Each structure stands twice: as C-alpha cells, then as structure tokens.
C-alpha cells in the first residue's frame, strides 16, 4: 500500500520555455488498453494513487489530460552524439511529456511516455514499444531504485493490442505504452541542439529553467555565471550516476548524450544488462562492437557526455570556468563510488583513504576471482565476510574489520538468496508472459526487488 501519500500538485513549468523547445503532438489511438503494471508507490508521491483502474487507463493509455497541468502532449526537441557521432535529427520520436507535478518536497516531476505513437521526430520509426521492452524497462528501473541508483520510475505499463514487427526479436510481437516519472526530461542533447542552432537566447532560457525547476536554484542574472554553475551541478550529479552504475553492476548500454538527463537521473532502458561478474569489458548492446559503453568504461563515457554540455555552454560562457568544473569529475566520481560501494556493503564510511583502499581491494578481488557481484554484496552486507571466501579475499576481510555496520541483517531478505537480475531471469519472466500470459513471475520479481531495497535501506 502507498505510504505517506502527497496531495496532487499540478504544474506546467515546461510551457514557460515556449514552443521552440517542443512540438504539440497527439497520442496514438490504440486498439485496446490492458493495464499490466501500476506503481502506486511512485504515484503516491504525487497524489495519483487514488485513481481507480479505469481512470488510470484513461490517463496513461488514452492520455486524457490530467487536471490543471499541460493541456496536451509535447514532444521535446534535442540533438545528441550517438556513439560519438553527432546527430541533429533527433527528438522525441516515440514518446512525449504530457504532465508535470510536484512532490511533497516541491521538486518538479515530469510524466513522459515510451511507445505512445509517432511525432515529427519519428523519422522511419513506428513510434511504438514492444511489450517485452516495457517489461524490461519496469524491471530495470525497479532494480536500480532498490540498488540506490538515481533513476526514473516506471509508473505504468499498458498493453495496447497491436502486433509489432521488429528485426531483433521474434515478430510479430505484442505492444505496450510505458509511462515513466522523472525529474525532468532535459538532456545534454537539449543544450547541444541550441548550440548547433547558435540560439543564445534559447540557451540562456534553458539554463535558467534547469537551475530553477530541476535544481531548485534561482538564476543569478549573469548568463555566463549561471552556465558555469549549471555545469558544476551536472558534473556532480553525473559523477554520482556513473559511480552508482558501478556499485550496482549495471550496464546501461547506450550512454549517448541524448540519453543523459541533466539532473543525473538514469533513464531510457533499452539494451541494458546487469554484469554477473566484475568484468570491465562486459557490454550490454549487441551493436556496441568497440565496447564504447562497456561496464568499466561507463565513467569515461559519462564524463565525455558532460564535456559535450561544456562545449555547448561556450555559447554563453568563457572556457576557463567550464574547464574548471569538468576537472572536478574524477575526484567527485572517486568519492561517489566509495560511498556507493560502502552503502551496498552496509558499512559506515570512515575516511577517504581507508574507504578508497577498501573499495580498490573489493574491486580487485571481484575482478580476479570471478565471484558474482550480487552474491558477494549479499554475503558481505554489514561488514562480515563468510569463511568460504578464500585467501584472495583476505585483504578485503582485514580492511572490513575496521568498519561499523550501518544496518544489521535482521530483514528476511538476508536469509534468502541474492536478488539478481541476469539475462536468463529476464527471459524466463518474459517467456511466462509471452507463452502463457502468466504475469505471476513478473509480480514476484517486483516484490523480491522491493524487499531487497527495503533491506538495503
């Protein structure tokens, strides 16, 4: 059941940017709308958990406007680097933003879609989402939330009754529309588009909007200073994002600049995978032939994307303060990855040198022994390493003795097996849905993930 429900607080901040940032669009008229997943826990943060299933389906499958927010769906415009190649022909091609509201802390939240139909930016795409893709996105976002990764939330998944043809999975296949809830949908690519167009006024407006609405900071009135301040905030948030991916053993798969939210919140889960062992070369996307976005290269990739934001902000600011902000990424990442791994180990931080030594020893032992990531963190939570971990783990075991647990192991989760998300697990969940329309393994996995999240907290 939802806890600590909030009042519904609609907003329409996006409209203040003006129509050069988006295109009004209409949702597809789907043959049917069958509710498959509703996230009342997330909905309770913005006062939407009281919707009955009929109201929910009309709002998130037919996109009947919610009261007093955006009057209709808006497809956002952006550019981006895709595998380091600049593409000016991007934008929301199978999604849109259709509502905004504020949570109990006053933070702005967007409701956006995936699979809601074609837009002016669809190019040759059909604007649709496979049901399997929707199931995978729900699983990814739930798992990442439980593991402490800043992530968008999957709010709703509705099956839409169309048969889709895809080249990379058995076709025809079932269709769906997903609604995600996130702190904005402004991407690094949103700024790249304005730099490409040499639109200084638009850039200044987007900087001000992002500071005010997504960071809760009033712009100072000096455009160059605001641009440098925004980059500093984004560098901090994206360094934390990169660190949280590593601690979670997560590989996003497609860390293009149009897939990096300037709030540092992970989103848009396509060819994601969780690495089973600490293999820096492990990739998620079958088309990532050069390993550009491999597990161990994700901090580098995200830093590179932040550099593209800095390049874009040169439209407003001199290079020196932008370079100074970029140069803090490595130190911020190191601090964040230490904090993330210690959190997953269930121990309290000590000092920077000790924490770094423990993290480096842990990474080395995971890499050289091939021990499962989820198995290790499950067994070691609270700072105690079982005796079956051999001499390769002696350094980790010794270093852990100096740490105090931040939590005990009384939660029932710790008495069971690790809650992992291997590709085999995902495929088994999908097979039950595809072959028998059996959603019970999917529901059971969501319950197990949330139990793990509660135990980690």
XYZ file of C-alpha atoms in Angstrom:
457
model
C 0.000 0.000 0.000
C 1.198 3.585 -0.610
C 2.888 5.252 2.342
C 2.986 8.963 3.104
C 0.716 9.960 0.217
C 1.019 13.512 -1.035
C -1.589 15.904 -2.346
C -1.883 16.272 -6.109
C 0.060 19.436 -7.049
C -0.121 20.003 -10.802
C 2.393 22.157 -12.641
C 3.025 23.374 -16.178
C 6.535 24.793 -15.918
C 7.555 23.445 -19.324
C 5.213 25.905 -21.038
C 7.374 28.803 -19.820
C 10.100 27.743 -22.242
C 7.961 28.407 -25.296
C 7.220 26.429 -28.412
C 10.759 26.455 -29.862
C 11.604 23.686 -27.413
C 8.818 21.230 -28.261
C 6.050 20.239 -30.654
C 2.431 19.575 -29.634
C 1.511 16.015 -30.630
C -1.316 13.523 -30.199
C -1.124 10.039 -28.707
C -1.813 7.003 -30.865
C -5.346 5.605 -30.769
C -4.571 2.111 -29.536
C -6.878 -0.846 -30.313
C -7.047 -1.697 -26.609
C -5.638 -0.689 -23.247
C -4.976 -3.518 -20.785
C -3.370 -2.402 -17.546
C -0.374 -4.606 -16.755
C 1.538 -2.642 -14.111
C 0.730 0.342 -11.941
C 3.249 1.735 -9.497
C 1.150 3.033 -6.638
C 4.241 3.556 -4.520
C 5.546 6.119 -7.019
C 2.073 7.503 -7.711
C 1.553 8.247 -4.019
C 4.397 10.769 -4.147
C 2.365 12.990 -6.469
C -1.199 12.274 -5.392
C -2.150 9.869 -8.209
C -2.516 6.615 -6.281
C -6.217 7.309 -5.686
C -7.063 6.819 -9.379
C -9.116 3.687 -9.966
C -8.028 1.372 -12.793
C -10.405 2.958 -15.284
C -9.192 6.473 -14.517
C -5.598 5.224 -14.579
C -6.012 3.645 -18.004
C -7.664 6.740 -19.457
C -4.850 8.940 -18.108
C -1.918 6.690 -19.030
C -3.250 4.730 -22.003
C -5.579 7.228 -23.705
C -3.795 10.310 -22.314
C -6.880 12.197 -21.267
C -5.234 15.302 -19.756
C -4.763 15.330 -16.010
C -6.308 18.374 -14.284
C -4.506 21.739 -14.376
C -1.233 20.544 -15.891
C -0.070 20.501 -19.525
C -3.027 20.841 -21.901
C -1.661 18.139 -24.204
C 1.410 16.047 -25.016
C 4.640 17.770 -26.037
C 7.449 16.077 -27.999
C 10.739 17.609 -26.912
C 13.395 18.717 -29.392
C 17.050 17.772 -28.923
C 20.198 16.634 -30.720
C 22.986 14.385 -29.481
C 26.079 12.315 -30.031
C 25.275 8.674 -30.741
C 28.347 6.503 -30.262
C 30.389 9.722 -30.589
C 28.775 10.719 -33.926
C 26.736 13.920 -33.872
C 23.113 13.571 -34.960
C 20.988 16.716 -35.479
C 17.911 14.672 -36.477
C 16.796 13.591 -33.034
C 13.926 14.469 -30.710
C 11.127 12.541 -29.004
C 10.314 10.004 -31.702
C 8.115 7.593 -29.754
C 7.434 9.499 -26.586
C 6.287 12.816 -25.175
C 5.902 14.730 -21.928
C 2.225 15.056 -21.026
C 2.054 16.192 -17.396
C 4.089 17.852 -14.673
C 3.530 17.940 -10.926
C 5.417 18.497 -7.702
C 6.193 16.009 -4.986
C 5.960 16.660 -1.261
C 9.372 18.335 -1.265
C 8.315 20.684 -4.058
C 10.514 19.033 -6.704
C 9.195 19.081 -10.238
C 8.351 15.728 -11.788
C 7.562 15.005 -15.429
C 5.355 12.232 -16.716
C 6.723 11.037 -20.031
C 5.990 8.149 -22.336
C 7.651 5.464 -24.384
C 5.686 3.882 -27.217
C 2.900 6.469 -27.420
C 2.935 6.968 -31.190
C 4.658 8.920 -33.921
C 5.838 12.521 -33.672
C 7.604 14.896 -36.079
C 10.857 13.292 -34.849
C 9.938 9.661 -35.507
C 11.766 9.502 -38.847
C 11.101 5.965 -40.163
C 10.041 4.574 -36.787
C 6.518 3.480 -35.895
C 6.551 5.246 -32.512
C 5.632 2.048 -30.698
C 7.118 -0.029 -27.859
C 7.127 -3.804 -27.611
C 5.545 -5.277 -24.505
C 8.819 -7.073 -23.830
C 10.639 -3.733 -23.970
C 8.165 -2.308 -21.478
C 8.562 -5.263 -19.114
C 12.347 -4.888 -19.317
C 12.145 -1.167 -18.503
C 9.987 -1.801 -15.434
C 12.412 -4.455 -14.197
C 15.442 -2.233 -14.805
C 14.033 0.834 -13.078
C 12.766 -1.145 -10.079
C 16.117 -2.913 -9.655
C 18.111 0.298 -9.968
C 15.913 2.129 -7.484
C 16.416 -0.680 -4.973
C 20.198 -0.571 -5.509
C 20.398 3.158 -4.809
C 20.836 4.376 -8.386
C 19.158 7.736 -9.171
C 16.641 6.613 -11.761
C 13.381 7.430 -13.451
C 10.447 5.419 -12.086
C 8.257 3.207 -14.237
C 4.793 4.438 -13.314
C 2.547 2.475 -15.677
C 2.653 -0.241 -18.318
C -0.389 -0.788 -20.518
C -0.671 -3.384 -23.270
C -2.076 -1.802 -26.426
C -3.192 -4.652 -28.688
C -1.022 -4.099 -31.757
C 1.251 -6.636 -33.455
C 4.682 -5.087 -33.978
C 7.411 -6.208 -36.341
C 10.949 -5.920 -35.057
C 14.209 -7.088 -36.581
C 15.936 -8.005 -33.315
C 13.294 -10.231 -31.683
C 10.641 -12.719 -32.801
C 7.871 -10.906 -34.688
C 5.083 -10.056 -34.717
C 5.181 -9.248 -31.031
C 2.880 -7.592 -28.523
C 2.826 -3.828 -27.972
C 2.645 -1.531 -24.966
C 2.879 2.051 -23.805
C 5.038 2.918 -20.803
C 4.753 5.981 -18.572
C 7.833 6.997 -16.634
C 8.110 9.579 -13.875
C 11.343 11.542 -13.649
C 12.798 14.839 -12.503
C 12.668 16.415 -15.922
C 13.414 15.170 -19.416
C 16.037 17.805 -20.254
C 19.066 16.090 -21.740
C 22.609 17.139 -22.557
C 21.397 16.868 -26.144
C 18.783 19.550 -25.443
C 21.644 22.026 -24.937
C 23.589 20.651 -27.904
C 20.691 21.490 -30.200
C 20.707 25.128 -29.099
C 24.484 25.378 -29.580
C 24.127 23.849 -33.052
C 21.495 26.484 -33.913
C 23.559 29.270 -32.261
C 20.453 30.131 -30.252
C 21.963 32.079 -27.344
C 18.607 33.334 -26.092
C 17.226 29.805 -26.076
C 20.323 28.547 -24.298
C 20.003 31.192 -21.591
C 16.325 30.317 -21.151
C 17.072 26.595 -20.826
C 19.892 27.211 -18.333
C 17.562 29.345 -16.217
C 14.746 26.767 -16.445
C 17.047 23.912 -15.455
C 18.520 25.752 -12.478
C 15.139 26.950 -11.242
C 12.878 23.988 -11.944
C 15.230 20.996 -11.762
C 17.831 22.159 -9.239
C 15.703 24.472 -7.115
C 18.152 27.370 -7.506
C 17.287 30.838 -8.690
C 19.351 32.062 -11.659
C 21.681 34.880 -10.703
C 21.008 37.049 -13.723
C 24.513 36.751 -15.178
C 24.253 34.252 -18.027
C 27.907 33.179 -18.033
C 27.930 32.582 -14.285
C 24.653 30.679 -14.454
C 26.002 28.478 -17.249
C 29.140 27.640 -15.251
C 27.066 26.957 -12.142
C 24.786 24.627 -14.056
C 27.723 22.695 -15.493
C 29.173 22.314 -11.995
C 25.867 20.854 -10.772
C 25.593 18.485 -13.736
C 29.185 17.286 -13.345
C 28.467 16.438 -9.702
C 25.243 14.612 -10.474
C 26.614 12.667 -13.441
C 29.708 11.611 -11.494
C 27.354 10.200 -8.870
C 25.348 8.463 -11.580
C 28.455 6.809 -13.020
C 29.520 5.648 -9.557
C 26.096 4.219 -8.781
C 26.127 2.199 -12.023
C 29.413 0.592 -10.993
C 28.256 -0.279 -7.483
C 25.069 -1.774 -8.920
C 26.962 -3.777 -11.554
C 24.736 -2.140 -14.153
C 25.487 -1.566 -17.821
C 23.154 0.957 -19.432
C 24.210 0.037 -22.952
C 23.626 3.333 -24.760
C 25.167 6.298 -22.938
C 24.699 8.739 -25.809
C 24.452 12.413 -24.911
C 20.728 12.421 -25.684
C 20.317 9.692 -23.037
C 21.938 11.703 -20.219
C 19.461 13.681 -18.146
C 20.988 16.893 -16.766
C 19.608 16.000 -13.332
C 21.912 12.969 -13.293
C 18.904 10.670 -13.220
C 19.237 7.478 -15.266
C 16.510 6.735 -17.787
C 15.578 5.117 -21.123
C 16.463 1.466 -20.674
C 16.975 -0.344 -23.957
C 19.785 -2.940 -24.215
C 20.651 -2.860 -20.514
C 22.242 -5.730 -18.614
C 23.496 -6.391 -15.106
C 27.043 -7.743 -15.148
C 27.216 -11.050 -13.304
C 30.931 -10.636 -12.510
C 33.247 -7.616 -12.298
C 34.224 -7.702 -15.969
C 35.220 -4.215 -17.180
C 34.812 -5.300 -20.826
C 31.240 -6.574 -20.466
C 28.837 -4.830 -22.867
C 25.051 -4.735 -22.983
C 24.299 -3.679 -26.559
C 24.991 -6.230 -29.293
C 25.774 -3.326 -31.645
C 28.451 -1.805 -29.348
C 31.211 -3.504 -31.309
C 34.012 -1.304 -29.909
C 32.914 -1.648 -26.289
C 32.458 2.117 -26.046
C 29.854 1.728 -23.299
C 31.290 -1.378 -21.627
C 30.827 -1.782 -17.869
C 34.260 -0.423 -16.957
C 34.128 2.447 -19.462
C 30.872 3.990 -18.243
C 32.517 6.691 -16.070
C 34.627 7.716 -19.065
C 31.556 7.764 -21.324
C 29.502 9.884 -18.935
C 32.405 12.298 -18.419
C 32.674 12.624 -22.203
C 28.971 13.475 -22.386
C 29.444 16.134 -19.694
C 32.202 17.582 -21.859
C 29.661 17.997 -24.663
C 27.484 20.043 -22.319
C 30.511 22.234 -21.565
C 31.144 22.700 -25.286
C 27.516 23.736 -25.761
C 27.614 26.201 -22.879
C 30.511 28.044 -24.549
C 27.679 29.863 -26.313
C 27.216 31.747 -23.021
C 30.426 31.404 -21.012
C 34.196 31.505 -21.356
C 36.058 28.221 -21.325
C 38.013 28.666 -18.059
C 35.162 28.199 -15.534
C 33.695 25.401 -17.646
C 37.015 23.539 -17.748
C 37.381 24.047 -14.005
C 34.004 22.384 -13.438
C 34.826 19.484 -15.763
C 38.126 18.895 -13.999
C 36.286 18.032 -10.780
C 34.623 14.965 -12.327
C 37.339 12.446 -11.402
C 37.530 13.428 -7.731
C 33.762 13.544 -7.428
C 33.477 10.143 -9.074
C 36.036 8.615 -6.709
C 34.211 9.975 -3.673
C 30.849 8.832 -5.042
C 31.963 5.313 -5.960
C 33.430 4.845 -2.480
C 30.161 5.993 -0.919
C 28.074 3.777 -3.229
C 30.090 0.613 -2.636
C 30.248 1.176 1.134
C 26.471 1.690 1.114
C 25.974 -1.598 -0.698
C 28.359 -3.287 1.743
C 26.194 -1.970 4.584
C 29.017 -0.241 6.461
C 29.580 3.322 7.583
C 32.274 5.420 5.864
C 35.471 6.177 7.799
C 37.920 8.456 5.986
C 38.748 8.976 2.331
C 41.998 6.964 2.322
C 40.546 3.985 4.197
C 37.394 3.989 2.092
C 39.395 4.121 -1.132
C 41.596 1.239 -0.014
C 38.570 -0.928 0.791
C 36.874 -0.134 -2.497
C 40.007 -0.858 -4.525
C 40.554 -4.134 -2.698
C 36.931 -5.128 -3.271
C 37.067 -4.334 -6.980
C 40.344 -6.256 -7.370
C 39.044 -9.335 -5.579
C 35.801 -9.336 -7.557
C 37.702 -8.993 -10.814
C 40.370 -11.621 -10.144
C 38.175 -14.276 -8.510
C 35.153 -14.022 -10.804
C 32.869 -14.009 -7.768
C 29.310 -12.983 -8.564
C 28.670 -9.307 -7.819
C 25.247 -9.855 -6.287
C 26.432 -12.923 -4.360
C 29.317 -11.009 -2.778
C 27.338 -7.940 -1.729
C 24.577 -10.146 -0.352
C 27.008 -12.196 1.722
C 29.131 -9.255 2.906
C 26.330 -6.867 3.871
C 27.004 -5.469 7.334
C 30.763 -5.972 7.034
C 31.133 -9.691 7.711
C 32.702 -11.880 5.019
C 31.852 -15.624 5.303
C 34.728 -18.068 5.824
C 34.136 -19.746 2.473
C 35.672 -16.685 0.802
C 39.250 -17.848 0.300
C 42.661 -16.220 0.760
C 42.134 -13.984 -2.289
C 39.702 -12.098 -0.054
C 41.993 -11.753 2.990
C 42.769 -8.099 2.273
C 39.091 -7.214 1.972
C 38.306 -9.174 5.135
C 41.037 -7.372 7.085
C 40.008 -3.925 5.892
C 36.336 -4.608 6.685
C 37.114 -5.283 10.350
C 37.719 -1.547 10.870
C 34.198 -0.624 9.691
C 30.989 -0.349 11.688
C 27.793 -1.763 10.171
C 25.171 0.808 9.273
C 22.454 -1.832 9.433
C 22.008 -5.359 10.695
C 20.887 -8.449 8.788
C 17.542 -8.993 10.535
C 15.452 -8.263 7.432
C 14.111 -11.537 5.961
C 15.783 -10.713 2.644
C 19.196 -11.603 4.069
C 18.051 -15.135 4.936
C 17.335 -15.933 1.297
C 19.284 -15.912 -1.930
C 20.589 -12.746 -3.618
C 18.065 -10.849 -5.694
C 19.890 -10.814 -9.036
C 18.742 -9.762 -12.496
C 20.524 -11.940 -15.014
C 19.517 -12.065 -18.655
C 18.200 -15.592 -18.009
C 15.931 -14.233 -15.281
C 14.544 -11.576 -17.618
C 13.990 -14.084 -20.415
C 12.191 -16.506 -18.076
C 9.864 -13.742 -16.874
C 9.121 -12.756 -20.457
C 8.599 -16.377 -21.569
C 5.860 -16.819 -18.956
C 4.098 -13.699 -20.255
C 4.629 -14.477 -23.922
C 3.680 -18.143 -23.839
C 1.001 -18.330 -21.121
C 0.126 -14.695 -20.340
C 1.352 -15.527 -16.837
C 2.363 -12.348 -15.037
C 2.998 -14.009 -11.671
C 6.812 -14.372 -12.122
C 6.958 -10.684 -13.067
C 4.967 -9.682 -9.972
C 7.032 -11.970 -7.755
C 10.250 -10.416 -9.031
C 8.980 -6.897 -8.325
C 8.134 -7.996 -4.765
C 11.601 -9.516 -4.313
C 13.319 -6.396 -5.658
C 11.372 -4.154 -3.321
C 12.173 -6.410 -0.374
C 15.868 -6.092 -1.252
C 15.511 -2.325 -1.451
C 13.916 -2.245 1.998
C 16.710 -4.429 3.408
C 19.406 -2.208 1.893
C 17.782 0.920 3.304
